[in-house]
Coordinates of N, CA and C in Angstrom, one line a residue:
X29 N 30.5 26.3 -41.3 CA 29.7 27.2 -42.2 C 29.7 28.5 -41.4
X30 N 30.3 29.6 -42.0 CA 30.2 30.9 -41.4 C 30.2 32.0 -42.4
X31 N 29.8 33.1 -42.0 CA 29.8 34.2 -43.0 C 30.3 35.5 -42.3
X32 N 30.8 36.4 -43.1 CA 31.2 37.7 -42.5 C 30.8 38.8 -43.4
X33 N 30.4 40.0 -42.8 CA 29.9 41.1 -43.6 C 31.1 42.0 -44.0
X34 N 31.0 42.5 -45.2 CA 32.0 43.5 -45.6 C 31.3 44.7 -46.1
X35 N 32.0 45.8 -46.4 CA 31.4 47.0 -46.9 C 30.7 46.7 -48.2
X36 N 31.2 45.8 -49.0 CA 30.7 45.5 -50.3 C 29.8 44.3 -50.4
X37 N 29.2 43.8 -49.4 CA 28.4 42.7 -49.4 C 28.7 41.7 -48.3
X38 N 28.4 40.4 -48.6 CA 28.6 39.3 -47.6 C 29.4 38.2 -48.2
X39 N 30.3 37.6 -47.5 CA 31.0 36.4 -47.9 C 30.6 35.2 -47.1
X40 N 30.3 34.1 -47.8 CA 30.0 32.8 -47.1 C 31.2 31.9 -47.3
X41 N 31.7 31.3 -46.3 CA 32.7 30.2 -46.5 C 32.1 28.9 -46.0
X42 N 32.1 27.9 -46.9 CA 31.5 26.6 -46.5 C 32.4 25.5 -46.9
X43 N 32.5 24.5 -46.1 CA 33.4 23.3 -46.4 C 32.4 22.1 -46.5
X44 N 32.4 21.4 -47.6 CA 31.5 20.3 -47.8 C 32.3 19.1 -48.2
X45 N 31.8 17.9 -47.8 CA 32.4 16.6 -48.1 C 31.5 16.0 -49.1
X46 N 32.1 15.6 -50.3 CA 31.3 14.9 -51.4 C 31.8 13.5 -51.6
X47 N 30.9 12.6 -51.6 CA 31.3 11.2 -52.0 C 31.6 11.1 -53.4
X48 N 32.8 10.7 -53.7 CA 33.3 10.7 -55.1 C 33.3 9.2 -55.6
X49 N 34.0 9.0 -56.7 CA 34.2 7.7 -57.3 C 34.8 6.8 -56.3
X50 N 34.4 5.5 -56.3 CA 35.0 4.5 -55.3 C 34.7 4.9 -53.9
X51 N 33.7 5.8 -53.7 CA 33.3 6.2 -52.3 C 34.4 7.0 -51.6
X52 N 35.3 7.6 -52.3 CA 36.3 8.4 -51.7 C 35.7 9.8 -51.4
X53 N 36.0 10.3 -50.2 CA 35.5 11.7 -49.9 C 36.4 12.7 -50.5
X54 N 35.7 13.7 -51.1 CA 36.4 14.9 -51.6 C 36.0 16.1 -50.8
X55 N 36.9 16.8 -50.1 CA 36.6 17.9 -49.3 C 36.7 19.2 -50.2
X56 N 35.6 19.9 -50.3 CA 35.5 21.1 -51.1 C 35.4 22.3 -50.2
X57 N 36.3 23.3 -50.4 CA 36.2 24.6 -49.7 C 35.7 25.6 -50.7
X58 N 34.5 26.1 -50.4 CA 33.8 27.1 -51.3 C 33.7 28.4 -50.6
X59 N 33.9 29.5 -51.3 CA 33.7 30.8 -50.8 C 32.7 31.5 -51.8
X60 N 31.6 32.0 -51.3 CA 30.7 32.8 -52.1 C 30.7 34.2 -51.6
X61 N 31.1 35.2 -52.5 CA 31.0 36.6 -52.1 C 29.8 37.2 -52.8
X62 N 28.8 37.6 -52.0 CA 27.6 38.1 -52.5 C 27.6 39.7 -52.5
X63 N 27.7 40.3 -53.7 CA 27.7 41.7 -53.8 C 26.4 42.3 -53.2
X64 N 26.4 43.7 -53.0 CA 25.3 44.3 -52.4 C 24.0 44.1 -53.4
X65 N 24.3 44.1 -54.7 CA 23.2 44.0 -55.6 C 22.7 42.5 -55.8
X66 N 23.3 41.5 -55.1 CA 22.8 40.2 -55.2 C 21.4 40.1 -54.7
X67 N 20.5 39.3 -55.3 CA 20.8 38.2 -56.3 C 20.6 38.7 -57.7
X68 N 20.5 40.0 -58.0 CA 20.4 40.5 -59.3 C 21.8 40.4 -60.0
X69 N 22.8 40.3 -59.2 CA 24.2 40.2 -59.8 C 24.7 38.8 -59.3
X70 N 25.5 38.2 -60.2 CA 26.1 36.9 -59.8 C 27.1 37.0 -58.7
X71 N 27.2 36.0 -57.8 CA 28.2 36.0 -56.7 C 29.6 35.7 -57.3
X72 N 30.6 36.2 -56.6 CA 32.0 35.7 -56.9 C 32.2 34.4 -56.2
X73 N 32.7 33.4 -56.9 CA 32.9 32.0 -56.3 C 34.3 31.6 -56.3
X74 N 34.9 31.0 -55.3 CA 36.2 30.4 -55.4 C 36.1 29.0 -54.8
X75 N 36.8 28.1 -55.5 CA 36.8 26.6 -55.1 C 38.2 26.1 -54.9
X76 N 38.3 25.4 -53.7 CA 39.6 24.8 -53.4 C 39.4 23.4 -52.9
X77 N 40.3 22.5 -53.2 CA 40.3 21.2 -52.7 C 41.6 20.5 -52.8
X78 N 42.1 19.8 -51.7 CA 43.4 19.2 -51.8 C 43.3 17.9 -52.7
X79 N 42.1 17.4 -52.8 CA 42.0 16.1 -53.6 C 41.8 16.4 -55.1
X80 N 41.6 17.6 -55.5 CA 41.4 17.9 -56.9 C 42.6 18.8 -57.4
X81 N 42.9 18.7 -58.7 CA 43.9 19.6 -59.3 C 43.4 21.0 -59.4
X82 N 44.3 21.9 -59.6 CA 43.9 23.3 -59.8 C 42.9 23.5 -61.0
X83 N 43.2 22.7 -62.1 CA 42.4 22.8 -63.3 C 41.0 22.3 -63.0
X84 N 40.9 21.2 -62.2 CA 39.5 20.7 -61.8 C 38.8 21.7 -61.0
X85 N 39.5 22.3 -60.0 CA 38.8 23.4 -59.2 C 38.2 24.5 -60.1
X86 N 39.0 24.9 -61.1 CA 38.6 25.9 -62.0 C 37.3 25.5 -62.8
X87 N 37.3 24.2 -63.2 CA 36.1 23.6 -63.9 C 34.9 23.6 -63.0
X88 N 35.1 23.3 -61.8 CA 33.9 23.3 -60.8 C 33.4 24.7 -60.7
X89 N 34.3 25.7 -60.6 CA 33.9 27.1 -60.4 C 33.1 27.5 -61.7
X90 N 33.6 27.2 -62.9 CA 33.0 27.6 -64.1 C 31.5 27.0 -64.2
X91 N 31.4 25.7 -63.8 CA 30.1 25.1 -63.8 C 29.1 25.7 -62.8
X92 N 29.7 26.1 -61.6 CA 28.9 26.7 -60.6 C 28.3 28.1 -61.1
X93 N 29.2 28.8 -61.8 CA 28.8 30.1 -62.4 C 27.8 30.0 -63.4
X94 N 27.9 28.9 -64.3 CA 26.9 28.6 -65.3 C 25.5 28.3 -64.6
X95 N 25.5 27.6 -63.5 CA 24.3 27.3 -62.7 C 23.7 28.6 -62.1
X96 N 24.7 29.4 -61.6 CA 24.2 30.7 -61.0 C 23.4 31.5 -62.0
X97 N 23.9 31.5 -63.2 CA 23.2 32.4 -64.2 C 21.7 31.9 -64.4
X98 N 21.4 30.6 -64.2 CA 20.1 30.1 -64.3 C 19.2 30.6 -63.1
X99 N 19.8 31.0 -62.0 CA 19.1 31.4 -60.8 C 19.1 32.9 -60.6
X100 N 19.6 33.6 -61.6 CA 19.8 35.1 -61.5 C 18.5 35.7 -61.0
X101 N 18.6 36.7 -60.0 CA 17.5 37.4 -59.4 C 16.7 36.6 -58.4
X102 N 17.2 35.4 -58.0 CA 16.6 34.7 -56.9 C 17.8 34.1 -56.0
X103 N 17.6 34.0 -54.7 CA 18.6 33.4 -53.8 C 19.1 32.1 -54.4
X104 N 20.4 31.9 -54.4 CA 20.9 30.7 -55.1 C 22.0 29.9 -54.4
X105 N 22.6 30.5 -53.3 CA 23.8 29.8 -52.7 C 23.4 28.3 -52.3
X106 N 22.3 28.2 -51.6 CA 21.9 26.8 -51.2 C 21.7 25.9 -52.4
X107 N 21.1 26.4 -53.5 CA 20.9 25.6 -54.7 C 22.2 25.2 -55.3
X108 N 23.2 26.1 -55.3 CA 24.5 25.8 -55.9 C 25.3 24.8 -55.1
X109 N 25.1 24.8 -53.7 CA 25.8 23.8 -52.9 C 25.2 22.4 -53.1
X110 N 23.9 22.4 -53.2 CA 23.2 21.1 -53.6 C 23.6 20.6 -54.9
X111 N 23.7 21.5 -55.9 CA 24.1 21.1 -57.2 C 25.5 20.5 -57.3
X112 N 26.5 21.1 -56.6 CA 27.8 20.6 -56.7 C 27.9 19.3 -55.9
X113 N 27.1 19.1 -54.9 CA 27.2 17.8 -54.2 C 26.6 16.7 -55.1
X114 N 25.7 17.0 -56.0 CA 25.1 16.0 -56.9 C 25.9 15.8 -58.1
X115 N 26.6 16.8 -58.6 CA 27.2 16.8 -59.9 C 28.7 16.8 -60.0
X116 N 29.4 16.8 -58.8 CA 30.8 16.9 -58.8 C 31.5 15.8 -59.6
X117 N 31.0 14.6 -59.5 CA 31.5 13.4 -60.2 C 31.5 13.7 -61.7
X118 N 30.4 14.2 -62.3 CA 30.3 14.5 -63.7 C 31.3 15.6 -64.1
X119 N 31.4 16.6 -63.3 CA 32.3 17.7 -63.6 C 33.8 17.2 -63.7
X120 N 34.2 16.4 -62.8 CA 35.5 15.8 -62.7 C 35.8 14.9 -64.0
X121 N 34.7 14.2 -64.3 CA 34.9 13.3 -65.5 C 35.1 14.1 -66.8
X122 N 34.3 15.2 -66.9 CA 34.5 16.1 -68.1 C 35.8 16.8 -68.1
X123 N 36.3 17.2 -66.9 CA 37.5 17.9 -66.8 C 38.7 17.0 -67.1
X124 N 38.5 15.7 -67.0 CA 39.5 14.7 -67.2 C 39.8 14.5 -68.7
X125 N 39.0 15.1 -69.6 CA 39.1 14.8 -71.0 C 40.5 15.2 -71.6
X126 N 41.0 16.4 -71.1 CA 42.3 16.9 -71.7 C 43.4 15.9 -71.5
X127 N 43.5 15.3 -70.4 CA 44.6 14.4 -70.1 C 44.1 12.9 -70.2
X128 N 42.8 12.8 -70.6 CA 42.2 11.5 -70.5 C 42.5 11.0 -69.1
X129 N 42.4 12.0 -68.1 CA 42.9 11.8 -66.8 C 42.2 10.7 -66.0
X130 N 42.9 9.8 -65.5 CA 42.3 8.8 -64.5 C 43.0 9.1 -63.2
X131 N 42.4 9.9 -62.3 CA 43.1 10.2 -61.1 C 43.0 8.9 -60.2
X132 N 43.6 9.0 -59.0 CA 43.6 7.8 -58.1 C 42.2 7.6 -57.6
X133 N 41.3 8.5 -57.9 CA 39.9 8.3 -57.4 C 39.1 7.4 -58.4
X134 N 39.7 7.2 -59.6 CA 38.9 6.4 -60.6 C 39.5 5.0 -60.7
X135 N 38.7 4.1 -61.3 CA 39.2 2.7 -61.4 C 40.2 2.5 -62.5
X136 N 39.9 2.9 -63.7 CA 40.8 2.7 -64.8 C 41.0 1.2 -65.2
X137 N 41.7 1.0 -66.3 CA 41.9 -0.4 -66.7 C 43.2 -0.9 -66.2
X138 N 43.4 -2.2 -66.2 CA 44.7 -2.7 -65.7 C 45.7 -2.9 -66.8
X139 N 45.3 -2.8 -68.0 CA 46.2 -3.1 -69.1 C 46.9 -1.9 -69.6
X140 N 47.9 -2.1 -70.4 CA 48.6 -1.0 -71.1 C 49.6 -0.4 -70.2
X141 N 50.4 0.6 -70.8 CA 51.4 1.4 -70.1 C 50.7 2.6 -69.5
X142 N 51.0 2.9 -68.3 CA 50.4 4.1 -67.6 C 51.4 5.1 -67.2
X143 N 50.9 6.3 -67.0 CA 51.8 7.4 -66.6 C 51.3 8.1 -65.4
X144 N 52.2 8.5 -64.5 CA 51.8 9.1 -63.2 C 52.6 10.4 -63.0
X145 N 51.9 11.5 -62.7 CA 52.6 12.7 -62.4 C 52.3 13.1 -60.9
X146 N 53.4 13.2 -60.1 CA 53.2 13.6 -58.7 C 53.9 14.9 -58.4
X147 N 53.3 15.6 -57.4 CA 53.9 16.9 -56.9 C 54.2 16.7 -55.4
X148 N 55.4 16.9 -55.1 CA 55.8 16.8 -53.7 C 56.1 18.2 -53.1
X149 N 55.7 18.4 -51.9 CA 55.8 19.7 -51.3 C 57.3 20.0 -50.9
X150 N 58.0 19.0 -50.4 CA 59.3 19.3 -49.9 C 60.1 17.9 -49.7
X151 N 61.4 18.0 -49.6 CA 62.2 16.9 -49.2 C 63.2 17.4 -48.2
X152 N 63.0 17.0 -46.9 CA 64.0 17.4 -45.9 C 65.3 16.6 -46.0
X153 N 65.1 15.3 -46.1 CA 66.3 14.4 -46.2 C 66.4 14.0 -47.7
X154 N 66.9 15.0 -48.5 CA 66.8 14.9 -49.9 C 67.6 13.7 -50.5
X155 N 68.9 13.5 -50.0 CA 69.7 12.4 -50.6 C 69.1 11.1 -50.4
X156 N 68.6 10.8 -49.1 CA 67.9 9.6 -48.8 C 66.6 9.4 -49.6
X157 N 65.9 10.4 -49.7 CA 64.6 10.4 -50.4 C 64.8 10.0 -51.9
X158 N 65.8 10.7 -52.5 CA 66.1 10.5 -53.9 C 66.5 9.1 -54.1
X159 N 67.4 8.6 -53.3 CA 67.8 7.2 -53.4 C 66.7 6.2 -53.3
X160 N 65.7 6.5 -52.4 CA 64.6 5.6 -52.2 C 63.7 5.6 -53.4
X161 N 63.4 6.7 -54.0 CA 62.6 6.8 -55.2 C 63.3 6.1 -56.4
X162 N 64.6 6.2 -56.5 CA 65.4 5.5 -57.6 C 65.2 4.0 -57.4
X163 N 65.4 3.6 -56.1 CA 65.3 2.1 -55.8 C 63.9 1.6 -56.2
X164 N 62.8 2.3 -55.8 CA 61.5 1.9 -56.1 C 61.2 1.8 -57.6
X165 N 61.7 2.8 -58.3 CA 61.5 2.9 -59.8 C 62.2 1.7 -60.5
X166 N 63.4 1.4 -60.0 CA 64.2 0.3 -60.6 C 63.5 -1.0 -60.3
X167 N 63.1 -1.3 -59.1 CA 62.5 -2.6 -58.7 C 61.2 -2.8 -59.4
X168 N 60.4 -1.7 -59.7 CA 59.1 -1.8 -60.3 C 59.2 -1.6 -61.8
X169 N 60.4 -1.5 -62.3 CA 60.7 -1.3 -63.8 C 59.9 -0.1 -64.3
X170 N 60.0 1.0 -63.6 CA 59.3 2.3 -64.0 C 60.4 3.2 -64.6
X171 N 60.0 3.9 -65.6 CA 61.0 4.9 -66.2 C 60.4 6.3 -66.0
X172 N 61.2 7.3 -66.2 CA 60.6 8.7 -66.1 C 61.6 9.6 -65.5
X173 N 61.2 10.6 -64.7 CA 62.0 11.6 -64.2 C 61.6 12.0 -62.7
X174 N 62.6 12.3 -61.9 CA 62.4 13.0 -60.7 C 63.0 14.4 -60.9
X175 N 62.1 15.4 -60.9 CA 62.5 16.7 -61.4 C 62.5 17.8 -60.3
X176 N 63.5 18.6 -60.2 CA 63.6 19.7 -59.3 C 63.8 21.0 -60.0
X177 N 62.9 21.9 -59.7 CA 63.0 23.3 -60.4 C 62.6 24.3 -59.3
X178 N 63.6 24.9 -58.7 CA 63.4 25.8 -57.6 C 62.8 25.0 -56.4
X179 N 61.6 25.4 -55.9 CA 61.0 24.7 -54.8 C 60.1 23.6 -55.3
X180 N 59.9 23.5 -56.6 CA 59.0 22.6 -57.2 C 59.6 21.2 -57.4
X181 N 59.0 20.1 -56.9 CA 59.5 18.8 -57.0 C 58.4 17.9 -57.7
X182 N 58.7 17.3 -58.8 CA 57.8 16.5 -59.6 C 58.4 15.1 -59.8
X183 N 57.5 14.1 -59.8 CA 57.9 12.8 -60.1 C 57.0 12.3 -61.3
X184 N 57.6 12.0 -62.4 CA 56.9 11.5 -63.6 C 57.3 10.1 -63.9
X185 N 56.3 9.2 -63.8 CA 56.6 7.8 -64.0 C 55.8 7.1 -65.1
X186 N 56.4 6.2 -65.8 CA 55.7 5.4 -66.8 C 56.0 3.9 -66.6
X187 N 55.0 3.1 -66.8 CA 55.2 1.6 -66.6 C 53.8 0.9 -66.5
X188 N 53.9 -0.4 -66.1 CA 52.7 -1.1 -66.0 C 51.7 -0.5 -65.0
X189 N 50.4 -0.6 -65.3 CA 49.4 0.0 -64.3 C 49.6 -0.6 -62.9
X190 N 49.8 -1.9 -62.8 CA 50.0 -2.5 -61.5 C 51.2 -2.0 -60.8
X191 N 52.3 -1.7 -61.5 CA 53.5 -1.2 -60.9 C 53.3 0.3 -60.4
X192 N 52.6 1.0 -61.3 CA 52.3 2.4 -60.9 C 51.5 2.4 -59.6
X193 N 50.5 1.5 -59.5 CA 49.7 1.4 -58.3 C 50.5 1.1 -57.1
X194 N 51.4 0.1 -57.3 CA 52.3 -0.3 -56.2 C 53.2 0.8 -55.7
X195 N 53.7 1.6 -56.7 CA 54.6 2.7 -56.4 C 53.8 3.7 -55.5
X196 N 52.6 4.0 -55.8 CA 51.8 5.0 -55.1 C 51.6 4.5 -53.6
X197 N 51.4 3.2 -53.4 CA 51.2 2.6 -52.1 C 52.5 2.8 -51.3
X198 N 53.7 2.5 -52.0 CA 55.0 2.7 -51.3 C 55.2 4.1 -50.9
X199 N 54.9 5.0 -51.8 CA 55.1 6.4 -51.6 C 54.3 7.0 -50.4
X200 N 53.1 6.4 -50.3 CA 52.2 6.9 -49.2 C 52.4 6.2 -47.9
X201 N 52.9 5.0 -47.9 CA 53.0 4.2 -46.6 C 54.4 4.1 -46.0
X202 N 55.4 4.4 -46.8 CA 56.8 4.2 -46.3 C 57.3 5.5 -45.7
X203 N 58.2 5.3 -44.7 CA 58.8 6.5 -44.1 C 60.0 7.0 -44.9
X204 N 59.7 7.9 -45.8 CA 60.7 8.3 -46.9 C 61.4 9.6 -46.5
X205 N 60.9 10.3 -45.5 CA 61.5 11.6 -45.2 C 61.7 11.8 -43.7
X206 N 62.1 12.9 -43.3 CA 62.2 13.2 -41.8 C 61.4 14.5 -41.5
X207 N 60.8 14.6 -40.3 CA 60.1 15.8 -40.0 C 61.0 16.8 -39.4
X208 N 60.4 18.0 -39.0 CA 61.3 19.1 -38.5 C 62.2 18.7 -37.4
X209 N 61.8 17.7 -36.6 CA 62.6 17.3 -35.5 C 63.6 16.2 -35.8
X210 N 63.6 15.8 -37.1 CA 64.6 14.8 -37.6 C 64.1 13.4 -37.5
X211 N 62.8 13.1 -37.1 CA 62.3 11.8 -37.0 C 61.8 11.3 -38.4
X212 N 62.0 10.0 -38.6 CA 61.5 9.5 -39.9 C 60.0 9.7 -40.0
X213 N 59.5 10.1 -41.2 CA 58.1 10.3 -41.4 C 57.6 9.9 -42.8
X214 N 56.3 9.6 -42.9 CA 55.7 9.3 -44.2 C 55.4 10.6 -45.0
X215 N 55.2 10.4 -46.3 CA 54.9 11.5 -47.2 C 53.5 11.9 -47.0
X216 N 53.2 13.1 -46.5 CA 51.9 13.5 -46.3 C 51.5 14.7 -47.2
X217 N 52.4 15.2 -47.9 CA 52.2 16.4 -48.7 C 52.3 16.1 -50.2
X218 N 52.0 14.9 -50.6 CA 52.0 14.5 -52.0 C 50.7 14.7 -52.7
X219 N 50.7 15.2 -53.9 CA 49.5 15.3 -54.7 C 49.6 14.6 -56.0
X220 N 48.6 13.8 -56.4 CA 48.6 13.2 -57.7 C 48.0 14.2 -58.7
X221 N 48.8 14.7 -59.6 CA 48.4 15.7 -60.5 C 47.7 15.0 -61.7
X222 N 48.2 13.9 -62.1 CA 47.6 13.2 -63.3 C 48.0 11.7 -63.3
X223 N 47.0 10.9 -63.6 CA 47.3 9.4 -63.7 C 46.5 9.0 -65.0
X224 N 47.2 8.6 -66.0 CA 46.5 8.3 -67.3 C 47.2 7.2 -68.1
X225 N 46.5 6.6 -69.0 CA 47.1 5.6 -69.9 C 48.0 6.4 -70.9
X226 N 49.2 5.8 -71.2 CA 50.1 6.4 -72.1 C 49.5 6.4 -73.5
X227 N 49.3 7.6 -74.1 CA 48.8 7.7 -75.5 C 49.9 7.5 -76.5
X228 N 49.5 7.3 -77.7 CA 50.4 7.0 -78.8 C 51.3 8.3 -79.1
X229 N 50.8 9.5 -78.8 CA 51.7 10.7 -79.0 C 52.7 10.9 -78.0
X230 N 52.6 10.2 -76.9 CA 53.7 10.3 -75.8 C 54.9 9.5 -76.2
X231 N 56.1 10.0 -75.9 CA 57.3 9.2 -76.1 C 57.6 8.5 -74.8
X232 N 58.0 7.2 -74.9 CA 58.3 6.5 -73.7 C 59.7 6.9 -73.2
X233 N 59.8 7.1 -71.9 CA 61.2 7.3 -71.3 C 61.9 6.0 -71.3
X234 N 63.2 6.0 -71.6 CA 63.9 4.8 -71.6 C 64.5 4.4 -70.3
X235 N 64.7 5.4 -69.4 CA 65.3 5.1 -68.1 C 64.6 6.1 -67.1
X236 N 65.0 5.9 -65.8 CA 64.6 6.8 -64.7 C 65.8 7.7 -64.4
X237 N 65.6 9.0 -64.5 CA 66.7 9.9 -64.2 C 66.3 11.0 -63.2
X238 N 67.2 11.5 -62.4 CA 67.0 12.6 -61.5 C 67.6 13.8 -62.2
X239 N 66.8 14.9 -62.3 CA 67.2 16.1 -63.0 C 66.9 17.4 -62.3
X240 N 67.8 18.3 -62.4 CA 67.5 19.7 -61.8 C 67.5 20.7 -62.9
X241 N 66.5 21.6 -62.9 CA 66.3 22.6 -63.9 C 66.5 24.0 -63.3
X242 N 67.2 24.9 -64.0 CA 67.4 26.2 -63.5 C 66.3 27.2 -63.9
X243 N 65.5 26.8 -64.9 CA 64.5 27.8 -65.3 C 63.2 27.0 -65.8
X244 N 62.0 27.6 -65.7 CA 60.8 27.0 -66.1 C 60.8 26.5 -67.6
X245 N 61.6 27.3 -68.4 CA 61.7 26.9 -69.8 C 62.3 25.6 -70.0
X246 N 63.3 25.3 -69.2 CA 64.0 24.0 -69.3 C 63.1 22.8 -68.9
X247 N 62.3 23.1 -67.9 CA 61.3 22.1 -67.4 C 60.3 21.8 -68.5
X248 N 59.8 22.9 -69.1 CA 58.8 22.8 -70.2 C 59.3 22.1 -71.3
X249 N 60.6 22.3 -71.7 CA 61.2 21.6 -72.8 C 61.3 20.1 -72.6
X250 N 61.6 19.7 -71.3 CA 61.6 18.3 -71.0 C 60.3 17.6 -71.3
X251 N 59.2 18.3 -70.9 CA 57.9 17.7 -71.1 C 57.5 17.7 -72.6
X252 N 57.9 18.8 -73.3 CA 57.5 18.9 -74.8 C 58.3 17.9 -75.6
X253 N 59.6 17.6 -75.2 CA 60.4 16.6 -75.9 C 59.8 15.2 -75.8
X254 N 59.1 15.0 -74.6 CA 58.4 13.7 -74.4 C 57.0 13.7 -75.0
X255 N 56.6 14.7 -75.7 CA 55.3 14.8 -76.3 C 54.2 15.1 -75.2
X256 N 54.6 15.7 -74.1 CA 53.7 15.9 -73.0 C 53.4 17.4 -72.8
X257 N 53.2 18.1 -73.9 CA 53.0 19.6 -73.9 C 51.7 19.9 -73.1
X258 N 50.6 19.1 -73.4 CA 49.3 19.3 -72.8 C 49.4 19.1 -71.3
X259 N 50.1 18.0 -70.9 CA 50.3 17.7 -69.5 C 51.0 18.8 -68.8
X260 N 52.0 19.4 -69.4 CA 52.7 20.5 -68.8 C 51.8 21.7 -68.6
X261 N 51.1 22.1 -69.7 CA 50.2 23.3 -69.6 C 49.1 23.1 -68.6
X262 N 48.5 21.9 -68.5 CA 47.4 21.7 -67.7 C 47.7 21.5 -66.2
X263 N 48.8 20.8 -65.9 CA 49.1 20.5 -64.5 C 50.4 21.2 -63.9
X264 N 51.4 21.4 -64.8 CA 52.6 22.0 -64.2 C 52.7 23.5 -64.3
X265 N 52.2 24.1 -65.4 CA 52.1 25.5 -65.5 C 51.5 26.3 -64.3
X266 N 50.4 25.8 -63.8 CA 49.7 26.5 -62.6 C 50.7 26.5 -61.4
X267 N 51.6 25.5 -61.3 CA 52.5 25.5 -60.1 C 53.6 26.5 -60.2
X268 N 53.8 27.0 -61.4 CA 54.9 28.0 -61.7 C 54.4 29.4 -61.4
X269 N 53.1 29.6 -61.3 CA 52.6 30.9 -61.2 C 52.7 31.4 -59.7

């Protein structure tokens, strides 16, 4: 917890750990910029977390600003921090409505066909990595796409809930890539953007394919063709900005 003074007020940066669903810790990084006229004026707030999607961080920020309005003209930073610690779970649940999102933090049901969207930061040993992903998808009977668009790497999978879970374990625990010195290493920079039950409006992928796209429009068309327009706008669009 530290703060620094600026010409136009004070900024507080604070990092808090919140117990989430299934007792998983979510690390939230909050910045409160208090203008000179604070607390008669609302603070500027930014929210970041590696465990949450960008959309969820925006939802947390909006809810914090709603709470801040209730405390206008009185000191509020401490109250806002307490509020987010107590209500983070509810905010994430509400934010999940668009995708009916069940992130890896939530239990979900075991039945039905599920879909998983992953974002990878990089692939150093690309050929080997791609082959490994193809092998896992085949052995677990998962369909979908491994998508490359510029520096963006996405894996979209559909299949049994148990197979999706097993894939996630393999992805996190196997040495799939190499580090900067060429040694085999595990995937540490993967983010689960969305994990949800396949809805009736989604089209099922018939196979698992590796595809490269030269423009964002091509990537968007891939999602829209599969009936995944909302998934694209909610989770992929922010990565393109």
